[in-house]
CSV table of C-alpha atoms in Angstrom, one decimal:
chain,number,residue,atom,x,y,z
A,1,MET,CA,-18.7,24.9,-97.8
A,2,ALA,CA,-17.7,25.9,-101.2
A,3,LYS,CA,-16.2,23.3,-103.5
A,4,PRO,CA,-12.4,23.3,-103.1
A,5,LYS,CA,-10.3,24.0,-106.2
A,6,ARG,CA,-6.8,23.0,-105.1
A,7,VAL,CA,-6.8,19.7,-103.2
A,8,GLY,CA,-3.8,18.0,-101.6
A,9,ILE,CA,-3.8,14.2,-101.2
A,10,TYR,CA,-2.0,12.8,-98.3
A,11,VAL,CA,-0.9,9.0,-98.5
A,12,ARG,CA,1.1,7.2,-95.9
A,13,ILE,CA,2.3,3.6,-95.2
A,14,SER,CA,4.2,2.5,-92.1
A,15,LYS,CA,6.4,-0.2,-93.4
A,16,ASP,CA,7.6,-0.8,-96.9
A,17,ARG,CA,10.4,-3.2,-96.6
A,18,ARG,CA,10.9,-3.6,-100.4
A,19,GLY,CA,10.6,0.0,-101.1
A,20,GLN,CA,8.0,-0.5,-104.0
A,21,GLU,CA,5.5,2.0,-102.7
A,22,LEU,CA,2.6,-0.1,-103.7
A,23,GLY,CA,0.6,0.8,-100.7
A,24,ILE,CA,0.8,4.5,-101.2
A,25,GLN,CA,0.0,4.0,-104.9
A,26,ARG,CA,-3.2,2.2,-104.0
A,27,GLN,CA,-4.1,4.9,-101.5
A,28,GLU,CA,-3.5,7.6,-104.0
A,29,LYS,CA,-5.7,5.9,-106.7
A,30,ALA,CA,-8.6,5.6,-104.2
A,31,CYS,CA,-8.2,9.3,-103.2
A,32,ARG,CA,-8.2,10.5,-106.8
A,33,GLU,CA,-11.3,8.4,-107.6
A,34,LEU,CA,-13.0,10.1,-104.6
A,35,CYS,CA,-12.0,13.6,-105.8
A,36,GLU,CA,-13.3,12.8,-109.3
A,37,ARG,CA,-16.7,11.7,-108.0
A,38,MET,CA,-16.9,14.9,-105.8
A,39,GLY,CA,-15.6,17.2,-108.6
A,40,TRP,CA,-12.5,18.2,-106.6
A,41,GLU,CA,-9.4,19.2,-108.5
A,42,VAL,CA,-6.1,17.6,-107.3
A,43,LEU,CA,-3.2,20.0,-107.1
A,44,LYS,CA,-0.5,18.1,-105.2
A,45,VAL,CA,0.2,14.7,-103.5
A,46,TYR,CA,2.1,14.4,-100.3
A,47,PRO,CA,3.5,10.9,-100.0
A,48,GLU,CA,5.1,9.4,-96.8
A,49,ASN,CA,6.4,5.9,-97.6
A,50,ASP,CA,7.8,3.7,-94.8
A,51,VAL,CA,7.0,6.3,-92.1
A,52,SER,CA,5.0,5.5,-89.0
A,53,ALA,CA,2.6,7.8,-87.4
A,54,SER,CA,2.0,5.9,-84.1
A,55,THR,CA,2.6,7.2,-80.6
A,56,THR,CA,5.7,5.2,-80.4
A,57,SER,CA,7.4,6.6,-83.4
A,58,LYS,CA,9.9,9.4,-83.0
A,59,ARG,CA,10.4,10.0,-86.8
A,60,ARG,CA,9.3,13.3,-88.2
A,61,ARG,CA,6.8,13.5,-91.1
A,62,PRO,CA,8.0,16.3,-93.4
A,63,GLN,CA,5.3,15.8,-96.0
A,64,TYR,CA,2.6,16.0,-93.3
A,65,THR,CA,4.1,19.2,-92.0
A,66,GLU,CA,4.4,20.7,-95.5
A,67,MET,CA,0.8,19.9,-96.3
A,68,LEU,CA,-0.4,21.7,-93.2
A,69,ARG,CA,1.8,24.6,-94.0
A,70,ASP,CA,0.3,24.8,-97.5
A,71,ALA,CA,-3.2,24.6,-96.1
A,72,ARG,CA,-2.5,27.5,-93.7
A,73,ASP,CA,-1.0,29.6,-96.5
A,74,GLY,CA,-4.0,29.0,-98.8
A,75,PHE,CA,-1.9,27.1,-101.4
A,76,ILE,CA,-4.4,24.2,-101.0
A,77,ASP,CA,-8.0,24.5,-99.9
A,78,GLY,CA,-8.8,20.8,-99.4
A,79,ILE,CA,-7.1,17.6,-97.9
A,80,VAL,CA,-8.1,14.0,-98.9
A,81,VAL,CA,-6.7,10.9,-97.2
A,82,TYR,CA,-7.5,7.2,-97.6
A,83,SER,CA,-8.6,6.8,-93.9
A,84,ILE,CA,-8.2,8.5,-90.7
A,85,ASP,CA,-5.4,6.1,-89.5
A,86,ARG,CA,-3.3,7.1,-92.6
A,87,LEU,CA,-3.5,10.8,-91.5
A,88,THR,CA,-2.5,10.0,-87.9
A,89,ARG,CA,-2.7,7.4,-85.0
A,90,ARG,CA,-2.3,10.0,-82.4
A,91,ILE,CA,-5.5,11.5,-80.8
A,92,SER,CA,-3.6,14.8,-79.9
A,93,GLU,CA,-2.4,15.2,-83.4
A,94,LEU,CA,-5.9,14.5,-84.8
A,95,THR,CA,-7.3,17.1,-82.5
A,96,ASN,CA,-4.7,19.7,-83.6
A,97,PHE,CA,-5.5,18.9,-87.2
A,98,LEU,CA,-9.3,19.5,-86.7
A,99,GLU,CA,-8.4,22.8,-85.0
A,100,GLU,CA,-6.3,23.8,-88.0
A,101,GLN,CA,-9.1,23.0,-90.3
A,102,LYS,CA,-11.6,25.0,-88.3
A,103,GLU,CA,-9.3,27.9,-88.2
A,104,HIS,CA,-8.3,28.0,-91.8
A,105,GLY,CA,-11.4,26.7,-93.4
A,106,PHE,CA,-10.0,24.0,-95.7
A,107,ALA,CA,-12.1,21.1,-96.8
A,108,PHE,CA,-11.3,17.5,-95.6
A,109,ALA,CA,-12.5,14.1,-96.8
A,110,THR,CA,-11.6,10.4,-96.6
A,111,THR,CA,-12.6,7.5,-98.7
A,112,GLU,CA,-14.5,6.1,-95.7
A,113,GLY,CA,-16.9,9.1,-95.8
A,114,GLU,CA,-16.1,10.9,-92.5
A,115,ASP,CA,-17.7,14.3,-92.3
A,116,THR,CA,-16.1,17.1,-90.3
A,117,ALA,CA,-18.7,19.8,-91.2
A,118,THR,CA,-20.9,18.8,-88.2
A,119,ALA,CA,-20.2,18.2,-84.5
A,120,LYS,CA,-21.4,14.6,-84.8
A,121,GLY,CA,-19.0,14.0,-87.7
A,122,ARG,CA,-16.1,15.4,-85.7
A,123,MET,CA,-17.0,13.3,-82.7
A,124,ILE,CA,-17.1,10.1,-84.8
A,125,LEU,CA,-13.8,11.0,-86.4
A,126,THR,CA,-12.2,11.6,-82.9
A,127,ILE,CA,-13.5,8.2,-81.8
A,128,LYS,CA,-12.0,6.5,-84.8
A,129,GLY,CA,-8.7,8.3,-84.0
A,130,ALA,CA,-8.8,7.1,-80.4
A,131,VAL,CA,-9.4,3.5,-81.6
A,132,ALA,CA,-6.4,3.8,-84.1
A,133,GLN,CA,-4.1,5.1,-81.3
A,134,GLN,CA,-5.3,2.2,-79.0
A,135,GLU,CA,-4.5,-0.4,-81.7
A,136,THR,CA,-1.0,1.0,-82.1
A,137,GLU,CA,-0.4,1.0,-78.2
A,138,ARG,CA,-1.8,-2.5,-77.8
A,139,MET,CA,0.4,-3.7,-80.7
A,140,SER,CA,3.4,-2.1,-79.0
A,141,GLU,CA,2.6,-3.8,-75.7
A,142,ARG,CA,2.5,-7.1,-77.4
A,143,VAL,CA,5.8,-6.6,-79.1
A,144,ASN,CA,7.4,-5.3,-75.9
A,145,ASN,CA,6.1,-8.3,-73.9
A,146,SER,CA,7.4,-10.7,-76.5
A,147,LEU,CA,10.8,-9.0,-76.5
A,148,LEU,CA,11.0,-9.0,-72.7
A,149,GLN,CA,10.1,-12.7,-72.7
A,150,ARG,CA,13.1,-13.4,-75.1
A,151,ARG,CA,15.4,-11.4,-73.0
A,152,GLU,CA,14.3,-13.3,-69.9
A,153,GLN,CA,15.2,-16.5,-71.7
A,154,GLY,CA,18.8,-15.2,-72.3
A,155,LYS,CA,18.2,-14.5,-76.1
A,156,PRO,CA,19.8,-11.0,-77.0
A,157,HIS,CA,18.5,-8.6,-79.6
A,158,ALA,CA,19.5,-10.1,-82.9
A,159,GLY,CA,19.5,-6.8,-85.0
A,160,GLY,CA,22.0,-4.2,-85.6
A,161,LEU,CA,25.5,-4.1,-87.1
A,162,ARG,CA,28.0,-6.8,-86.6
A,163,GLN,CA,30.0,-6.5,-83.4
A,164,PHE,CA,33.7,-7.5,-83.0
A,165,GLY,CA,33.9,-11.0,-81.6
A,166,PHE,CA,30.8,-12.4,-83.3
A,167,LYS,CA,30.4,-14.0,-86.7
A,168,GLU,CA,28.7,-12.1,-89.6
A,169,GLY,CA,25.1,-13.0,-90.0
A,170,SER,CA,25.0,-15.1,-86.8
A,171,HIS,CA,22.7,-12.7,-85.0
A,172,PHE,CA,25.2,-12.6,-82.1
A,173,GLN,CA,24.7,-16.4,-81.5
A,174,LYS,CA,28.1,-17.6,-82.8
A,175,LEU,CA,31.6,-16.4,-81.8
A,176,ASP,CA,34.4,-15.6,-84.2
A,177,GLU,CA,37.3,-17.6,-82.7
A,178,GLY,CA,40.1,-15.4,-84.0
A,179,GLU,CA,38.5,-12.2,-82.8
A,180,THR,CA,37.4,-13.8,-79.5
A,181,GLU,CA,41.0,-14.7,-78.8
A,182,LEU,CA,42.1,-11.1,-79.5
A,183,ILE,CA,39.5,-9.8,-77.1
A,184,ARG,CA,40.6,-12.2,-74.3
A,185,GLU,CA,44.2,-11.4,-74.9
A,186,GLY,CA,43.4,-7.7,-74.7
A,187,TYR,CA,41.7,-8.4,-71.5
A,188,ARG,CA,44.8,-10.1,-70.1
A,189,MET,CA,46.8,-7.0,-71.2
A,190,LEU,CA,44.5,-4.6,-69.4
A,191,MET,CA,44.4,-6.6,-66.2
A,192,ASP,CA,48.1,-7.5,-66.1
A,193,ARG,CA,50.1,-6.6,-62.9
A,194,LYS,CA,51.8,-3.9,-65.2
A,195,PRO,CA,48.5,-2.9,-66.8
A,196,GLN,CA,48.7,-1.6,-70.4
A,197,THR,CA,46.3,0.8,-71.9
A,198,PRO,CA,43.5,0.5,-74.5
A,199,GLY,CA,45.9,2.2,-76.9
A,200,ASP,CA,48.4,-0.7,-76.4
A,201,VAL,CA,45.6,-3.1,-77.1
A,202,ALA,CA,44.7,-1.1,-80.3
A,203,ARG,CA,48.3,-1.3,-81.5
A,204,TYR,CA,48.5,-5.1,-80.6
A,205,TRP,CA,45.2,-5.9,-82.5
A,206,SER,CA,46.5,-3.8,-85.5
A,207,SER,CA,49.8,-5.7,-85.5
A,208,LYS,CA,47.8,-9.0,-85.9
A,209,GLY,CA,46.2,-7.7,-89.0
A,210,SER,CA,42.9,-7.1,-87.4
A,211,THR,CA,40.5,-4.3,-88.3
A,212,THR,CA,37.2,-3.0,-87.0
A,213,PRO,CA,34.0,-4.7,-88.2
A,214,HIS,CA,33.7,-1.9,-90.7
A,215,GLY,CA,37.3,-2.3,-92.0
A,216,GLY,CA,38.8,0.7,-90.1
A,217,ALA,CA,41.9,1.0,-88.1
A,218,TRP,CA,41.8,0.3,-84.3
A,219,THR,CA,41.8,3.4,-82.2
A,220,ILE,CA,41.5,3.9,-78.4
A,221,GLN,CA,37.8,4.8,-78.7
A,222,SER,CA,37.0,1.8,-80.9
A,223,VAL,CA,38.7,-0.6,-78.5
A,224,LYS,CA,36.8,1.0,-75.6
A,225,ARG,CA,33.6,0.5,-77.5
A,226,VAL,CA,34.2,-3.3,-77.8
A,227,TYR,CA,34.9,-3.7,-74.0
A,228,ARG,CA,32.0,-1.3,-73.0
A,229,SER,CA,29.4,-3.4,-75.0
A,230,GLU,CA,27.3,-5.6,-72.7
A,231,ARG,CA,27.3,-8.3,-75.5
A,232,THR,CA,31.1,-8.8,-74.9
A,233,GLY,CA,30.3,-9.9,-71.5
A,234,GLY,CA,27.3,-12.0,-72.4
A,235,ILE,CA,24.9,-9.7,-70.7
A,236,VAL,CA,21.4,-9.5,-72.1
A,237,THR,CA,19.7,-6.1,-71.6
A,238,TYR,CA,16.2,-4.7,-72.2
A,239,LYS,CA,15.7,-0.9,-72.3
A,240,GLY,CA,18.9,-0.4,-70.4
A,241,GLN,CA,18.2,-3.0,-67.7
A,242,ASP,CA,20.3,-6.1,-67.0
A,243,ILE,CA,17.9,-9.0,-67.6
A,244,GLU,CA,19.9,-12.3,-67.9
A,245,ASP,CA,23.1,-13.9,-69.2
A,246,SER,CA,23.2,-14.9,-72.9
A,247,VAL,CA,22.6,-18.5,-73.7
A,248,TYR,CA,24.8,-18.3,-76.7
A,249,GLY,CA,28.1,-17.5,-74.9
A,250,ALA,CA,30.4,-14.4,-75.2
A,251,PRO,CA,34.1,-13.5,-75.6
A,252,LEU,CA,34.3,-12.6,-71.8
A,253,THR,CA,32.4,-13.7,-68.7
A,254,ARG,CA,30.2,-11.4,-66.8
A,255,GLU,CA,32.8,-11.2,-64.0
A,256,GLN,CA,35.6,-10.3,-66.5
A,257,TRP,CA,33.5,-7.7,-68.2
A,258,GLU,CA,32.6,-6.0,-64.9
A,259,LYS,CA,36.3,-5.8,-64.0
A,260,VAL,CA,37.1,-4.1,-67.2
A,261,GLN,CA,34.3,-1.5,-66.6
A,262,THR,CA,35.9,-0.8,-63.2
A,263,LEU,CA,39.3,-0.3,-64.9
A,264,LEU,CA,38.0,1.9,-67.7
A,265,ASP,CA,35.9,4.0,-65.3
A,266,GLY,CA,39.0,4.5,-63.2
A,267,ARG,CA,41.0,5.8,-66.2
A,268,ALA,CA,38.2,8.1,-67.4
A,269,THR,CA,38.2,11.8,-66.7
A,270,PRO,CA,35.0,13.8,-66.3
A,271,ALA,CA,34.3,16.0,-69.4
A,272,GLY,CA,34.5,19.6,-69.0
A,273,GLN,CA,31.3,21.7,-68.8
A,274,GLY,CA,30.0,22.4,-72.3
A,275,SER,CA,32.3,19.9,-74.0
A,276,GLY,CA,31.0,18.2,-77.1
A,277,LYS,CA,29.0,21.3,-78.2
A,278,ARG,CA,29.8,23.0,-81.5
A,279,LYS,CA,31.6,26.3,-80.9
A,280,HIS,CA,32.4,27.3,-84.4
A,281,VAL,CA,29.9,27.8,-87.2
A,282,TYR,CA,31.8,25.6,-89.8
A,283,SER,CA,32.8,22.8,-87.3
A,284,GLY,CA,31.8,19.5,-88.9
A,285,PHE,CA,31.7,20.8,-92.4
A,286,LEU,CA,35.5,20.9,-93.0
A,287,ARG,CA,37.3,17.9,-94.3
A,288,CYS,CA,41.0,17.2,-95.0
A,289,GLY,CA,41.5,17.5,-98.8
A,290,TYR,CA,44.0,14.6,-98.7
A,291,CYS,CA,42.5,11.8,-96.4
A,292,GLY,CA,38.9,13.0,-96.0
A,293,SER,CA,39.0,13.1,-92.2
A,294,ALA,CA,36.8,15.6,-90.4
A,295,MET,CA,38.9,18.6,-89.4
A,296,ARG,CA,38.9,20.0,-85.9
A,297,VAL,CA,38.6,23.8,-85.1
A,298,GLN,CA,40.2,25.1,-81.9
A,299,TRP,CA,41.9,28.2,-80.4
A,300,ALA,CA,45.8,28.0,-80.4
A,301,THR,CA,48.5,30.3,-79.0
A,302,ILE,CA,51.8,30.3,-80.8
A,303,GLN,CA,54.6,32.7,-80.0
A,304,GLY,CA,52.3,34.8,-78.0
A,305,ARG,CA,49.6,35.1,-80.8
A,306,THR,CA,46.2,33.6,-80.1
A,307,PHE,CA,44.1,32.6,-83.0
A,308,ARG,CA,41.8,29.9,-84.4
A,309,ARG,CA,43.1,27.1,-86.5
A,310,THR,CA,41.6,24.1,-88.2
A,311,PHE,CA,43.7,20.9,-88.7
A,312,CYS,CA,43.6,17.3,-89.6
A,313,HIS,CA,44.1,15.3,-86.5
A,314,SER,CA,46.2,12.2,-86.9
A,315,GLY,CA,44.0,10.3,-84.4
A,316,GLN,CA,40.8,11.1,-86.5
A,317,ARG,CA,39.5,8.3,-88.8
A,318,GLY,CA,39.2,9.3,-92.4
A,319,GLN,CA,36.6,8.2,-95.0
A,320,ASN,CA,38.6,5.0,-95.9
A,321,GLY,CA,38.7,3.9,-92.3
A,322,SER,CA,42.4,4.9,-91.8
A,323,LEU,CA,43.7,7.4,-89.4
A,324,GLY,CA,44.1,11.1,-90.4
A,325,CYS,CA,47.1,12.2,-92.3
A,326,GLY,CA,47.8,15.3,-90.3
A,327,LYS,CA,49.0,17.2,-93.4
A,328,VAL,CA,46.7,20.2,-93.2
A,329,SER,CA,46.8,22.9,-90.5
A,330,ARG,CA,45.3,26.3,-91.5
A,331,LYS,CA,44.1,29.6,-90.0
A,332,TYR,CA,40.3,29.3,-89.6
A,333,GLU,CA,39.5,33.0,-90.0
A,334,TRP,CA,40.4,33.2,-93.8
A,335,ILE,CA,38.3,30.0,-94.5
A,336,GLU,CA,35.4,31.4,-92.5
A,337,GLU,CA,35.5,34.7,-94.4
A,338,ARG,CA,35.4,32.9,-97.8
A,339,LEU,CA,32.6,30.5,-96.7
A,340,ASN,CA,30.6,33.5,-95.3
A,341,GLU,CA,30.8,35.1,-98.7
A,342,VAL,CA,29.4,31.9,-100.3
A,343,ILE,CA,26.5,31.6,-97.8
A,344,GLU,CA,25.5,35.3,-98.2
A,345,ALA,CA,25.6,35.0,-101.9
A,346,ALA,CA,23.4,31.8,-101.8
A,347,LEU,CA,20.9,33.4,-99.5
A,348,LEU,CA,20.6,36.5,-101.7
A,349,SER,CA,20.0,34.3,-104.7
A,350,ARG,CA,17.1,32.6,-102.8
A,351,MET,CA,15.3,35.8,-102.0
A,352,PRO,CA,11.6,35.2,-102.7
A,353,GLN,CA,10.3,36.7,-106.0
A,354,LYS,CA,7.3,39.1,-106.0
A,355,GLU,CA,4.2,37.0,-105.4
A,356,GLU,CA,1.6,37.0,-108.1
A,357,ALA,CA,-1.6,38.9,-107.6
A,358,GLN,CA,-4.4,36.9,-106.1
A,359,THR,CA,-6.6,35.4,-108.9
A,360,GLU,CA,-9.5,34.3,-106.7
A,361,ASP,CA,-11.8,37.2,-105.8
A,362,LEU,CA,-14.3,36.3,-103.1
A,363,THR,CA,-15.9,39.7,-102.6
A,364,GLY,CA,-18.8,39.1,-105.0
A,365,GLN,CA,-19.7,35.6,-103.4
A,366,ILE,CA,-19.5,37.2,-99.9
A,367,SER,CA,-21.8,40.0,-101.0
A,368,VAL,CA,-24.4,37.6,-102.5
A,369,LEU,CA,-24.5,35.5,-99.2
A,370,GLU,CA,-24.9,38.7,-97.1
A,371,SER,CA,-27.8,39.8,-99.4
A,372,ARG,CA,-29.4,36.3,-99.0
A,373,ILE,CA,-29.1,36.5,-95.2
A,374,ARG,CA,-30.7,39.9,-95.1
A,375,ALA,CA,-33.6,38.8,-97.3
A,376,LEU,CA,-34.1,35.7,-95.2
A,377,ARG,CA,-34.2,37.7,-92.1
A,378,GLY,CA,-36.8,40.1,-93.6
A,379,ARG,CA,-39.0,37.2,-94.7
A,380,TRP,CA,-38.8,35.7,-91.2
A,381,LYS,CA,-39.7,39.1,-89.5
A,382,GLU,CA,-42.7,39.4,-91.8
A,383,GLY,CA,-44.0,36.0,-90.7
A,384,GLN,CA,-43.4,34.3,-94.1
A,385,MET,CA,-41.1,31.5,-92.6
A,386,GLU,CA,-41.5,29.2,-89.7
A,387,ASP,CA,-38.9,29.5,-87.0
A,388,GLU,CA,-37.4,26.1,-87.6
A,389,ASP,CA,-36.9,26.7,-91.3
A,390,TYR,CA,-35.5,30.1,-90.7
A,391,PHE,CA,-32.8,28.9,-88.3
A,392,ASP,CA,-31.9,25.9,-90.4
A,393,SER,CA,-31.4,28.1,-93.4
A,394,LEU,CA,-29.6,30.9,-91.5
A,395,THR,CA,-27.2,28.3,-89.9
A,396,HIS,CA,-26.4,27.0,-93.4
A,397,LEU,CA,-25.9,30.4,-95.0
A,398,ARG,CA,-23.7,31.6,-92.1
A,399,ALA,CA,-21.5,28.5,-92.3
A,400,GLU,CA,-20.9,29.2,-96.1
A,401,LEU,CA,-20.2,32.9,-95.3
A,402,GLN,CA,-17.8,32.0,-92.5
A,403,THR,CA,-15.8,29.7,-94.9
A,404,LEU,CA,-15.6,32.4,-97.5
A,405,ARG,CA,-14.5,35.0,-95.0
A,406,THR,CA,-11.9,32.6,-93.7
A,407,ARG,CA,-10.5,31.9,-97.2
A,408,GLU,CA,-10.5,35.6,-97.9
A,409,ALA,CA,-8.6,36.3,-94.7
A,410,THR,CA,-6.1,33.5,-95.4
A,411,ALA,CA,-5.3,35.1,-98.8
A,412,THR,CA,-4.9,38.4,-97.3
A,413,ILE,CA,-2.6,37.1,-94.6
A,414,ARG,CA,-0.6,35.2,-97.1
A,415,ARG,CA,-0.1,38.4,-99.3
A,416,SER,CA,0.9,40.5,-96.3
A,417,ARG,CA,2.9,37.9,-94.4
A,418,VAL,CA,6.6,38.9,-94.1
A,419,GLU,CA,8.7,35.8,-93.8
A,420,THR,CA,11.7,35.6,-91.6
A,421,ASP,CA,14.6,37.4,-93.1
A,422,VAL,CA,17.1,34.5,-93.3
A,423,LEU,CA,19.9,36.8,-94.2
A,424,ALA,CA,19.3,38.8,-91.0
A,425,VAL,CA,19.4,35.6,-89.0
A,426,TRP,CA,22.7,34.6,-90.7
A,427,LYS,CA,24.3,38.0,-89.9
A,428,ASP,CA,23.4,37.7,-86.2
A,429,ASP,CA,26.7,36.1,-85.0
A,430,MET,CA,25.8,36.0,-81.2
A,431,PRO,CA,26.7,32.7,-79.5
A,432,GLU,CA,23.1,31.8,-78.8
A,433,ASN,CA,22.3,32.0,-82.5
A,434,LEU,CA,25.1,29.5,-83.5
A,435,GLU,CA,22.8,26.5,-84.1
A,436,ARG,CA,20.4,28.6,-86.3
A,437,ARG,CA,23.4,29.8,-88.4
A,438,ARG,CA,24.7,26.2,-88.7
A,439,ALA,CA,21.3,25.1,-90.0
A,440,ILE,CA,21.5,27.7,-92.7
A,441,VAL,CA,25.0,26.5,-93.6
A,442,ALA,CA,23.7,22.9,-93.8
A,443,SER,CA,21.1,24.1,-96.3
A,444,VAL,CA,23.8,25.5,-98.6
A,445,ILE,CA,27.1,23.6,-98.1
A,446,ASP,CA,27.5,19.8,-97.9
A,447,HIS,CA,31.1,19.9,-97.0
A,448,VAL,CA,34.4,21.7,-97.6
A,449,GLU,CA,37.7,20.1,-98.6
A,450,VAL,CA,40.7,22.0,-97.1
A,451,PHE,CA,44.2,21.7,-98.7
A,452,SER,CA,47.6,22.6,-97.3
A,453,ILE,CA,49.2,25.9,-98.5
A,454,GLY,CA,52.7,25.2,-97.4
A,455,ARG,CA,54.9,27.0,-94.8
A,456,GLY,CA,56.2,30.6,-94.9
A,457,ARG,CA,53.6,32.1,-97.2
A,458,ARG,CA,53.1,35.8,-96.8
A,459,LYS,CA,50.4,36.5,-99.3
A,460,PRO,CA,46.8,35.4,-98.8
A,461,PRO,CA,46.0,31.8,-99.8
A,462,GLU,CA,44.5,31.0,-103.2
A,463,ILE,CA,40.7,30.4,-103.3
A,464,THR,CA,41.5,27.0,-104.9
A,465,SER,CA,43.0,25.9,-101.5
A,466,ILE,CA,39.5,25.0,-100.5
A,467,LYS,CA,36.9,23.1,-102.4
A,468,ILE,CA,33.2,23.6,-101.6
A,469,THR,CA,30.6,20.9,-102.3
A,470,PRO,CA,27.1,22.4,-102.2
A,471,VAL,CA,24.1,20.6,-101.0
A,472,VAL,CA,22.5,20.2,-104.5
A,473,ALA,CA,24.2,20.1,-107.9
A,474,GLU,CA,22.4,23.1,-109.1
A,475,HIS,CA,24.4,25.2,-106.7
A,476,GLU,CA,27.9,24.1,-107.9
A,477,ASP,CA,28.4,27.4,-109.8
A,478,SER,CA,27.5,29.5,-106.8
A,479,PRO,CA,29.9,32.4,-106.0
A,480,GLY,CA,33.0,31.4,-104.2
A,481,SER,CA,32.9,27.7,-105.3
A,482,PRO,CA,36.1,26.7,-107.2
A,483,ALA,CA,35.7,25.4,-110.6
């Protein structure tokens, strides 16, 4: 295999609680030393700090994905890692990686000396990958068994944000007396002969000067969350299963909590089919320019006219934790048209530039190898070489030739590849394409502040009635964004 000229180093550490990145720095140093000994030139480093690669992890690894994409495109022609368990702890992922290497012909090395150029080397590498996966699975089993044992002893999970009714930093072991009394009084209100609603409880708690654990105002939903939590009833769960009663006490008893669930279930109405899904491309991006609340988008019919509007809902919590101001109600179509102009302008500005000509010409090297193979075959036919020597040499030359042809094909594919026309995807406004269009919006716009324009206006609104905040600072001067 020819010596790679553009090597990528992949470094990863599963946990870095202090965020100092010392682990990946040590790995990078060892990988650079290996590249220096082998005469490989490092082009790029792909760091993944505090990211697990185990079978139990659901987090994505964007740097790993980018590295493989660069290897497929020929941007890098070699990959170096500290050890195989830094690359992955999943045997299926390792198998896919080796298939990618075989298909695209990039070099691969670790500081532990694994060789993927032979079948034996790939087998040893696969065995090491299986051992790494087994280690993570055994560790996961030990942790899960320990957690289950604690739950069976009546000890709830101690992590997570503070919950109403429990003291800050007590790990759900000590009750806040004032908040506990409010929860119990709310329970009595809900279970009274003339039962009151969660909204009544929210107003009662607010009248007592209470706020949510995050400092926000009480709403119907936040009150329900308190009473829906198993911790409020002292119930210890494990993976969604009821295990035991808490040994630390709770604001309500299990029996009281179950009565509240029956009451709330009786008041609940089933959600309509398709509810909760985004139906408008800019839903979730629009905020009230006065209170910061997320604005809703819906169809409205007023005086026989049906149109879409976006508005600040007085029941929606704003950025400061208070309820929405309700000051803004605007027609959605005008805002959508202005934002479409901004998105299209941004996409046009991102059109890829003409790719530079390929600087690496492999034609000469391929011709030399082909000539050597022909000469070798001639010597063997004339009896000048033993069969064993001939086949060993032929296998080696063919491997080098295949590597060069793969690199040449990769470069050709890269030059001829036509990337997905993002602008065409954006202009496809069919309902089934909505999520793809929203993903494009998220790459351009962080959020949009919408201000009121008053009543009775006949002329179009001013562009300054919306304020667009782009994803990155460099885009602040993009077309359509107000100064």
